[in-house]
mmCIF file of C-alpha atoms and ligand atoms in Angstrom:
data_model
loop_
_atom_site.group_PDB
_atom_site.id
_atom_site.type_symbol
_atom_site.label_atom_id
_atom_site.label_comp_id
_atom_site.label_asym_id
_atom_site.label_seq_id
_atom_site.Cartn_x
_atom_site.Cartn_y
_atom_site.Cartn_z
ATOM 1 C CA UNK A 2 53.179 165.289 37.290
ATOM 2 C CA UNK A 3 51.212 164.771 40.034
ATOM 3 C CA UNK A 4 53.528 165.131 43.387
ATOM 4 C CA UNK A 5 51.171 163.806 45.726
ATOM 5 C CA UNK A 6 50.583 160.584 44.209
ATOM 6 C CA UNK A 7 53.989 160.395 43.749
ATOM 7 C CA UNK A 8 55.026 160.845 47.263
ATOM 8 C CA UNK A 9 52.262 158.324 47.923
ATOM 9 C CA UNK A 10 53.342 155.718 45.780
ATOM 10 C CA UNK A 11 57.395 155.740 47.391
ATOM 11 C CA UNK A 12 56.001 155.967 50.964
ATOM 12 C CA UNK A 13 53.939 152.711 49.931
ATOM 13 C CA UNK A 14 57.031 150.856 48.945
ATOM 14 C CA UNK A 15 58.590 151.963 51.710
ATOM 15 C CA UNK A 16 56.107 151.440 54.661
ATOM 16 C CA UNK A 17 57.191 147.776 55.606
ATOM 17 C CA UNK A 18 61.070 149.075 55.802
ATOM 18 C CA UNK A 19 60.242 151.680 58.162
ATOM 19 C CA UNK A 20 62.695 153.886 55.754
ATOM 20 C CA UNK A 21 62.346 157.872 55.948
ATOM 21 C CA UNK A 22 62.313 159.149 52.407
ATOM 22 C CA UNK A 23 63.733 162.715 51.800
ATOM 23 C CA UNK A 24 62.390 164.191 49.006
ATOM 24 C CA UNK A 25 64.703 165.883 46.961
ATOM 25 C CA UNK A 26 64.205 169.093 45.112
ATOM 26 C CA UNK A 27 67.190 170.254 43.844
ATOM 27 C CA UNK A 28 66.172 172.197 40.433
ATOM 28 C CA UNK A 29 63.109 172.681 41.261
ATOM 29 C CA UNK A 30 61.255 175.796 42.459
ATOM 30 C CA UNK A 31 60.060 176.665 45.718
ATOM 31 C CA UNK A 32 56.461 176.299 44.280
ATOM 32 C CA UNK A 33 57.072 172.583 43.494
ATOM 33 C CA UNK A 34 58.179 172.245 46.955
ATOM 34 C CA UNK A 35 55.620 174.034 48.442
ATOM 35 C CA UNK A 36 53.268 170.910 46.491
ATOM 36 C CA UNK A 37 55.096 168.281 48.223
ATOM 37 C CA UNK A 38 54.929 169.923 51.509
ATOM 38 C CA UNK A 39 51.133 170.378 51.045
ATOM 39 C CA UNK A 40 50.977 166.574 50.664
ATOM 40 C CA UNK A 41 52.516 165.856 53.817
ATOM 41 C CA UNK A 42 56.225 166.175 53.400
ATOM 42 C CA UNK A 43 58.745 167.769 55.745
ATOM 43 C CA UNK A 44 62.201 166.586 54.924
ATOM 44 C CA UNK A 45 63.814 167.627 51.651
ATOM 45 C CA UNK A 46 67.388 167.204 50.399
ATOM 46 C CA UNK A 47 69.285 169.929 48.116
ATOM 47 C CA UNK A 48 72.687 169.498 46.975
ATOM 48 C CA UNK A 49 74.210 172.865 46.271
ATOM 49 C CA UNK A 50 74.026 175.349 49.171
ATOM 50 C CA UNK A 51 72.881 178.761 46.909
ATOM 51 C CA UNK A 52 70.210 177.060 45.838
ATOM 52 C CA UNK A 53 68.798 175.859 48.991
ATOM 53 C CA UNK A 54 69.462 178.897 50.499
ATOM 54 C CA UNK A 55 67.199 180.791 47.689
ATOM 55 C CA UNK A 56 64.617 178.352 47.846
ATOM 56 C CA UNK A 57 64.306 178.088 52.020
ATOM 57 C CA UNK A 58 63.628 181.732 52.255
ATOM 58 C CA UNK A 59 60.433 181.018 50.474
ATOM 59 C CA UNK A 60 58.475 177.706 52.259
ATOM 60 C CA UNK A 61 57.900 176.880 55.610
ATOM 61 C CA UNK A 62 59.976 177.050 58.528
ATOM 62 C CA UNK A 63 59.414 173.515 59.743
ATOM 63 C CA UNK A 64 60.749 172.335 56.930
ATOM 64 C CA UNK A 65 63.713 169.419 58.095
ATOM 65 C CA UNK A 66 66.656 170.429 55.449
ATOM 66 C CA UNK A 67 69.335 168.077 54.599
ATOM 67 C CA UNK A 68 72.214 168.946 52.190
ATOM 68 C CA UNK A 69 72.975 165.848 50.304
ATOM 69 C CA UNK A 70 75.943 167.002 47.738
ATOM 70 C CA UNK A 71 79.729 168.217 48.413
ATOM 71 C CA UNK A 72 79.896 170.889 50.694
ATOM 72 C CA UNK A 73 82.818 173.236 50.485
ATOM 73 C CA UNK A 74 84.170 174.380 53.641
ATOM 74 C CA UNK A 75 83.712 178.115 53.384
ATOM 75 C CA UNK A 76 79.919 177.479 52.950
ATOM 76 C CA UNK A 77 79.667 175.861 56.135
ATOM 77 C CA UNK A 78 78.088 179.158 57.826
ATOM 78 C CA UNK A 79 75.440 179.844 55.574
ATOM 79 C CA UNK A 80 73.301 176.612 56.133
ATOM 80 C CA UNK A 81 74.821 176.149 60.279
ATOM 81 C CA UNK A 82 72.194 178.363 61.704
ATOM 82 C CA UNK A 83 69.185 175.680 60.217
ATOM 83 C CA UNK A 84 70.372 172.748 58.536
ATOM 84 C CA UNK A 85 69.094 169.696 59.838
ATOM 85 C CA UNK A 86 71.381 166.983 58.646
ATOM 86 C CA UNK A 87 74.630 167.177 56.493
ATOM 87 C CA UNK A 88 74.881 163.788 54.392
ATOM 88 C CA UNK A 89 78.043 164.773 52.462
ATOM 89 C CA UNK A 90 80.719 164.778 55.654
ATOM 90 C CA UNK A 91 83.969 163.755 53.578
ATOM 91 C CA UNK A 92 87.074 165.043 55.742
ATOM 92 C CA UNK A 93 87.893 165.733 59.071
ATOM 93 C CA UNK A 94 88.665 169.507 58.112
ATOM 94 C CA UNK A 95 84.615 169.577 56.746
ATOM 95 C CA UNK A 96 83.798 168.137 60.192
ATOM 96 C CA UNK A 97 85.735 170.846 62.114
ATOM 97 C CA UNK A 98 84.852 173.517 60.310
ATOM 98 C CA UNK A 99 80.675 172.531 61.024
ATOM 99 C CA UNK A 100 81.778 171.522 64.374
ATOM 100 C CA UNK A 101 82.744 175.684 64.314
ATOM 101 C CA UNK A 102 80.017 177.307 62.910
ATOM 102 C CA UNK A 103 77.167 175.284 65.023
ATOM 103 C CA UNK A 104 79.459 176.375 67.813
ATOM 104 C CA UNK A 105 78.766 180.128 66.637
ATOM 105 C CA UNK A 106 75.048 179.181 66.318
ATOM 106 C CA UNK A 107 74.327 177.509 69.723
ATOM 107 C CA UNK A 108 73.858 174.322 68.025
ATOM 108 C CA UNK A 109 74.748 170.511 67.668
ATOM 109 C CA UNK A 110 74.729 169.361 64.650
ATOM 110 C CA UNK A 111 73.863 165.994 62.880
ATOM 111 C CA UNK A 112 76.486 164.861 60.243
ATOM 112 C CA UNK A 113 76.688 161.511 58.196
ATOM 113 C CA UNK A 114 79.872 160.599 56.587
ATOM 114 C CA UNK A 115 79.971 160.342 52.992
ATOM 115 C CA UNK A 116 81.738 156.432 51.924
ATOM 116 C CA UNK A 117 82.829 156.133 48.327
ATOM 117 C CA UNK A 118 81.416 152.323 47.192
ATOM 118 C CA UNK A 119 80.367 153.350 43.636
ATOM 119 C CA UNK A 120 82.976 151.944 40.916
ATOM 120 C CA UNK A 121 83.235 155.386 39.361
ATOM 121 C CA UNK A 122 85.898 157.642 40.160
ATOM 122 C CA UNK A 123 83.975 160.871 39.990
ATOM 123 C CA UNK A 124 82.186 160.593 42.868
ATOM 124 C CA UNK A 125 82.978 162.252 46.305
ATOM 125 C CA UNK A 126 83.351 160.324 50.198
ATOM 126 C CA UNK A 127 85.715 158.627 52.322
ATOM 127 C CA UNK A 128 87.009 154.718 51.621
ATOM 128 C CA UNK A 129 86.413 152.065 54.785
ATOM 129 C CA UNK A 130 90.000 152.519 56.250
ATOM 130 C CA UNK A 131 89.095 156.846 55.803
ATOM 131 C CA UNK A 132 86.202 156.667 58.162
ATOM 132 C CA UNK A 133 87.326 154.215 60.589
ATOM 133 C CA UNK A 134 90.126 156.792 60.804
ATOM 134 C CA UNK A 135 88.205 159.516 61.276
ATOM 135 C CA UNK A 136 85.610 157.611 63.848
ATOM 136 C CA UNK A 137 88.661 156.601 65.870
ATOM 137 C CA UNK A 138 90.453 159.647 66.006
ATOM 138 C CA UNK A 139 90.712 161.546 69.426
ATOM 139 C CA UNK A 140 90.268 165.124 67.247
ATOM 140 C CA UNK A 141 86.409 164.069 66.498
ATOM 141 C CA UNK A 142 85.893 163.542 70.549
ATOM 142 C CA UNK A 143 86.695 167.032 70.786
ATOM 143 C CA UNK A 144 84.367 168.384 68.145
ATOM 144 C CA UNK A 145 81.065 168.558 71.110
ATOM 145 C CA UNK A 146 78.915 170.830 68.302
ATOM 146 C CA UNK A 147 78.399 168.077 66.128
ATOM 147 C CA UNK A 148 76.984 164.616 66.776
ATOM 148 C CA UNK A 149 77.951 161.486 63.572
ATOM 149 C CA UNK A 150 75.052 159.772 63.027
ATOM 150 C CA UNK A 151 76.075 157.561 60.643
ATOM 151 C CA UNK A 152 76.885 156.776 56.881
ATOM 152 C CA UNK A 153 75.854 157.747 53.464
ATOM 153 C CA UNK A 154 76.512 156.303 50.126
ATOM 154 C CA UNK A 155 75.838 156.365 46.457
ATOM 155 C CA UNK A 156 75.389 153.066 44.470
ATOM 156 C CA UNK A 157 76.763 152.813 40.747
ATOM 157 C CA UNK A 158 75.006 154.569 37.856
ATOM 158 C CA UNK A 159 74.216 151.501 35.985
ATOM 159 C CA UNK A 160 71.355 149.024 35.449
ATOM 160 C CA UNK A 161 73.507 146.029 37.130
ATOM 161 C CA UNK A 162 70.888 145.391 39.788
ATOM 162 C CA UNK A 163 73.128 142.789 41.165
ATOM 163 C CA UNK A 164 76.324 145.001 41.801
ATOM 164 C CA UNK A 165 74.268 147.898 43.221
ATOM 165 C CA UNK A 166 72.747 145.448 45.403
ATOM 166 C CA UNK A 167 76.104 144.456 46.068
ATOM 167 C CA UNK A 168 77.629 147.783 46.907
ATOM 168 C CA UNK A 169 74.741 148.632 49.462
ATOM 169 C CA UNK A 170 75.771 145.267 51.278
ATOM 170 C CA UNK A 171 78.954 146.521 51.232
ATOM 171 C CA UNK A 172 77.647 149.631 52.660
ATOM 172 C CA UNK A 173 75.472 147.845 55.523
ATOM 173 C CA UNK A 174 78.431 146.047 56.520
ATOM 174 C CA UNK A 175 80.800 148.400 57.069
ATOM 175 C CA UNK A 176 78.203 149.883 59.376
ATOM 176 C CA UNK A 177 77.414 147.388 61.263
ATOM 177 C CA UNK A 178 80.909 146.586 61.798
ATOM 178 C CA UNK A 179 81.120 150.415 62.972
ATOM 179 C CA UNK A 180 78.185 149.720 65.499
ATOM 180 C CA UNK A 181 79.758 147.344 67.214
ATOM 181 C CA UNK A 182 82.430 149.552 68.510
ATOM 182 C CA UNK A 183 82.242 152.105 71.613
ATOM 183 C CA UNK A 184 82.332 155.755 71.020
ATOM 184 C CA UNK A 185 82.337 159.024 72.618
ATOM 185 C CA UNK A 186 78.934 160.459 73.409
ATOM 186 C CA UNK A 187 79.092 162.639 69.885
ATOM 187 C CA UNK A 188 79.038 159.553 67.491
ATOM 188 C CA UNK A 189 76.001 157.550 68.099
ATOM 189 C CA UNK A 190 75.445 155.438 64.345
ATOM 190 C CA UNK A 191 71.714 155.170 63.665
ATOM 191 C CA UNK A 192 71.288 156.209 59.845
ATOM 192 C CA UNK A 193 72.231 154.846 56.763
ATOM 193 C CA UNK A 194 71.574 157.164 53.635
ATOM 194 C CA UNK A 195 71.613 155.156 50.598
ATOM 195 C CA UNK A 196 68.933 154.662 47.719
ATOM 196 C CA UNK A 197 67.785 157.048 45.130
ATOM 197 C CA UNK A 198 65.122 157.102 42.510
ATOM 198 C CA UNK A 199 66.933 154.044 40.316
ATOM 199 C CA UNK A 200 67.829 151.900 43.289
ATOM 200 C CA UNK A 201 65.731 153.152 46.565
ATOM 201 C CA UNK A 202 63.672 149.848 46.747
ATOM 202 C CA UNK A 203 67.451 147.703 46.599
ATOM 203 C CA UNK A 204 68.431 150.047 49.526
ATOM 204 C CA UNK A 205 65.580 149.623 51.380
ATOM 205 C CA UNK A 206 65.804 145.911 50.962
ATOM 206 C CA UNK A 207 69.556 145.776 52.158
ATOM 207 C CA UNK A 208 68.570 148.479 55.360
ATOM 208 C CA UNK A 209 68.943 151.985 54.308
ATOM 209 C CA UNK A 210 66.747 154.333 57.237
ATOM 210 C CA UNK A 211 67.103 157.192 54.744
ATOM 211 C CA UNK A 212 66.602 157.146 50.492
ATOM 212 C CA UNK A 213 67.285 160.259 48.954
ATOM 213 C CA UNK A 214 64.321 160.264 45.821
ATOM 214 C CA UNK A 215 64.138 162.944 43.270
ATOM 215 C CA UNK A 216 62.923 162.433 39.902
ATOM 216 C CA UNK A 217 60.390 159.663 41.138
ATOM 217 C CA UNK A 218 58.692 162.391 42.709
ATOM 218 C CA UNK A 219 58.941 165.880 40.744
ATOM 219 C CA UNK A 220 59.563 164.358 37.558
ATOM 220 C CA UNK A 221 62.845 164.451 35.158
ATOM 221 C CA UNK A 222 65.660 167.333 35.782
ATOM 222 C CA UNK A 223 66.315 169.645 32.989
HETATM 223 C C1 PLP B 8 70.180 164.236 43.005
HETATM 224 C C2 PLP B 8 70.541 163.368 44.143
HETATM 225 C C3 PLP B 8 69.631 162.395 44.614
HETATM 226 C C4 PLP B 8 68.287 162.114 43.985
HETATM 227 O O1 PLP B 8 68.417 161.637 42.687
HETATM 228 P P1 PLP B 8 67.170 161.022 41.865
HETATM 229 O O2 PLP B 8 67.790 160.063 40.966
HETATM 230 O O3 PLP B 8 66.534 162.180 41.181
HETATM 231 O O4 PLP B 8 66.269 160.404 42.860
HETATM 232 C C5 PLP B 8 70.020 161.642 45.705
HETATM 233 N N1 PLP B 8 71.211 161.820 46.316
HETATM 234 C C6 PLP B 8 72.098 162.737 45.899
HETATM 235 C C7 PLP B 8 73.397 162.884 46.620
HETATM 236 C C8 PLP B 8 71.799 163.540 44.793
HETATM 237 O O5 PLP B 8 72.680 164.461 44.377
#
């Protein structure tokens, strides 16, 4: 596995999209990471907060962190004092409760709202009418310790190029639709996290600014 070929290869596909990729190492240890940073990476995206915790206390400090999977409420304050973008926003109460903690921490910070598009059931985030709620809602105006900056998504698990192509659309629409409207001064939509490993190349193609790539680039998880 060689990481920095790897990372070379995605940023290649990448460069004429002018997508960010976020490397992530969930699973993997803080050795591995340390390879990728070595090679010129600086964002990486971990889904469980424990682990990213253990793993941060080891690597670099400039290290951008983003937490990509379900965040539970009560584990808000352990990443607030450093985190540098929370993908996985998927209720007002998860919003408030960061909103609190980067309060505590002299902070503002950047959130993306998790949508649901994928058919299966399993998977965590807001429907359309959910977020439009949420981005309309006079409580969010009030919440001055964390800015939205935009929308993140996970295609279907399946080798259907067409209807992952087709949920990413879906995706891109909704935020464009979004842009359109006028906020307050804490919701300013400029990201769109979709595309991983299988599908990053389809996102990039229907306008993600952020894939989320794991495997491609430290290899199969256990
Ligand atoms: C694990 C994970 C990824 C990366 O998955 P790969 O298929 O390994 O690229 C991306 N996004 C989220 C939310 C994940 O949990």
């Amino acid at each position: 596995m060689n990481i920095r070929n790897n990372l070379e290869k995605v940023s290649r596909e990448l460069n004429s999209s002018g997508c960010k990729l976020i490397a992530v190492s969930k699973t993997h240890p803080p050795e591995v990471v340390k390879e990728a940073y070595d090679a010129g990476q600086k964002d990486f995206g971990e889904n469980k907060v424990q682990e990213l915790l253990s793993k941060k206390e080891y690597l670099p400090e400039d290290i951008k962190w983003h937490l990509i999977g379900h965040l539970q409420s009560n584990k808000v304050k352990y990443i607030a004092p450093f985190i540098h973008l929370i993908h996985s926003i998927d209720s007002l109460k998860l919003l408030k409760e960061v909103n609190k903690e980067a309060l505590k921490n002299n902070r503002i910070i950047d959130c993306l709202i998790q949508i649901h598009v994928a058919e299966e059931e399993s998977k965590f985030g807001m429907n359309f009418q959910e977020c439009e709620q949420i981005l309309s809602s006079p409580d969010v105006e009030r919440l001055q310790n964390v800015r939205i900056k935009g929308l993140m998504g996970m295609a279907t698990f399946t080798d259907d190029c067409d209807q992952v192509r087709s949920e990413f659309r879906s995706l891109r629409q909704l935020f464009e639709g979004l842009k359109q409207k006028t906020y307050p001064s804490n919701i300013a939509l400029e990201e769109l996290s979709m595309g991983m490993s299988g599908d990053y190349q389809i996102a990039a193609e229907e306008g993600s600014t952020l894939v989320r790539v794991g495997s491609l680039i430290f290899g199969e998880r256990d």
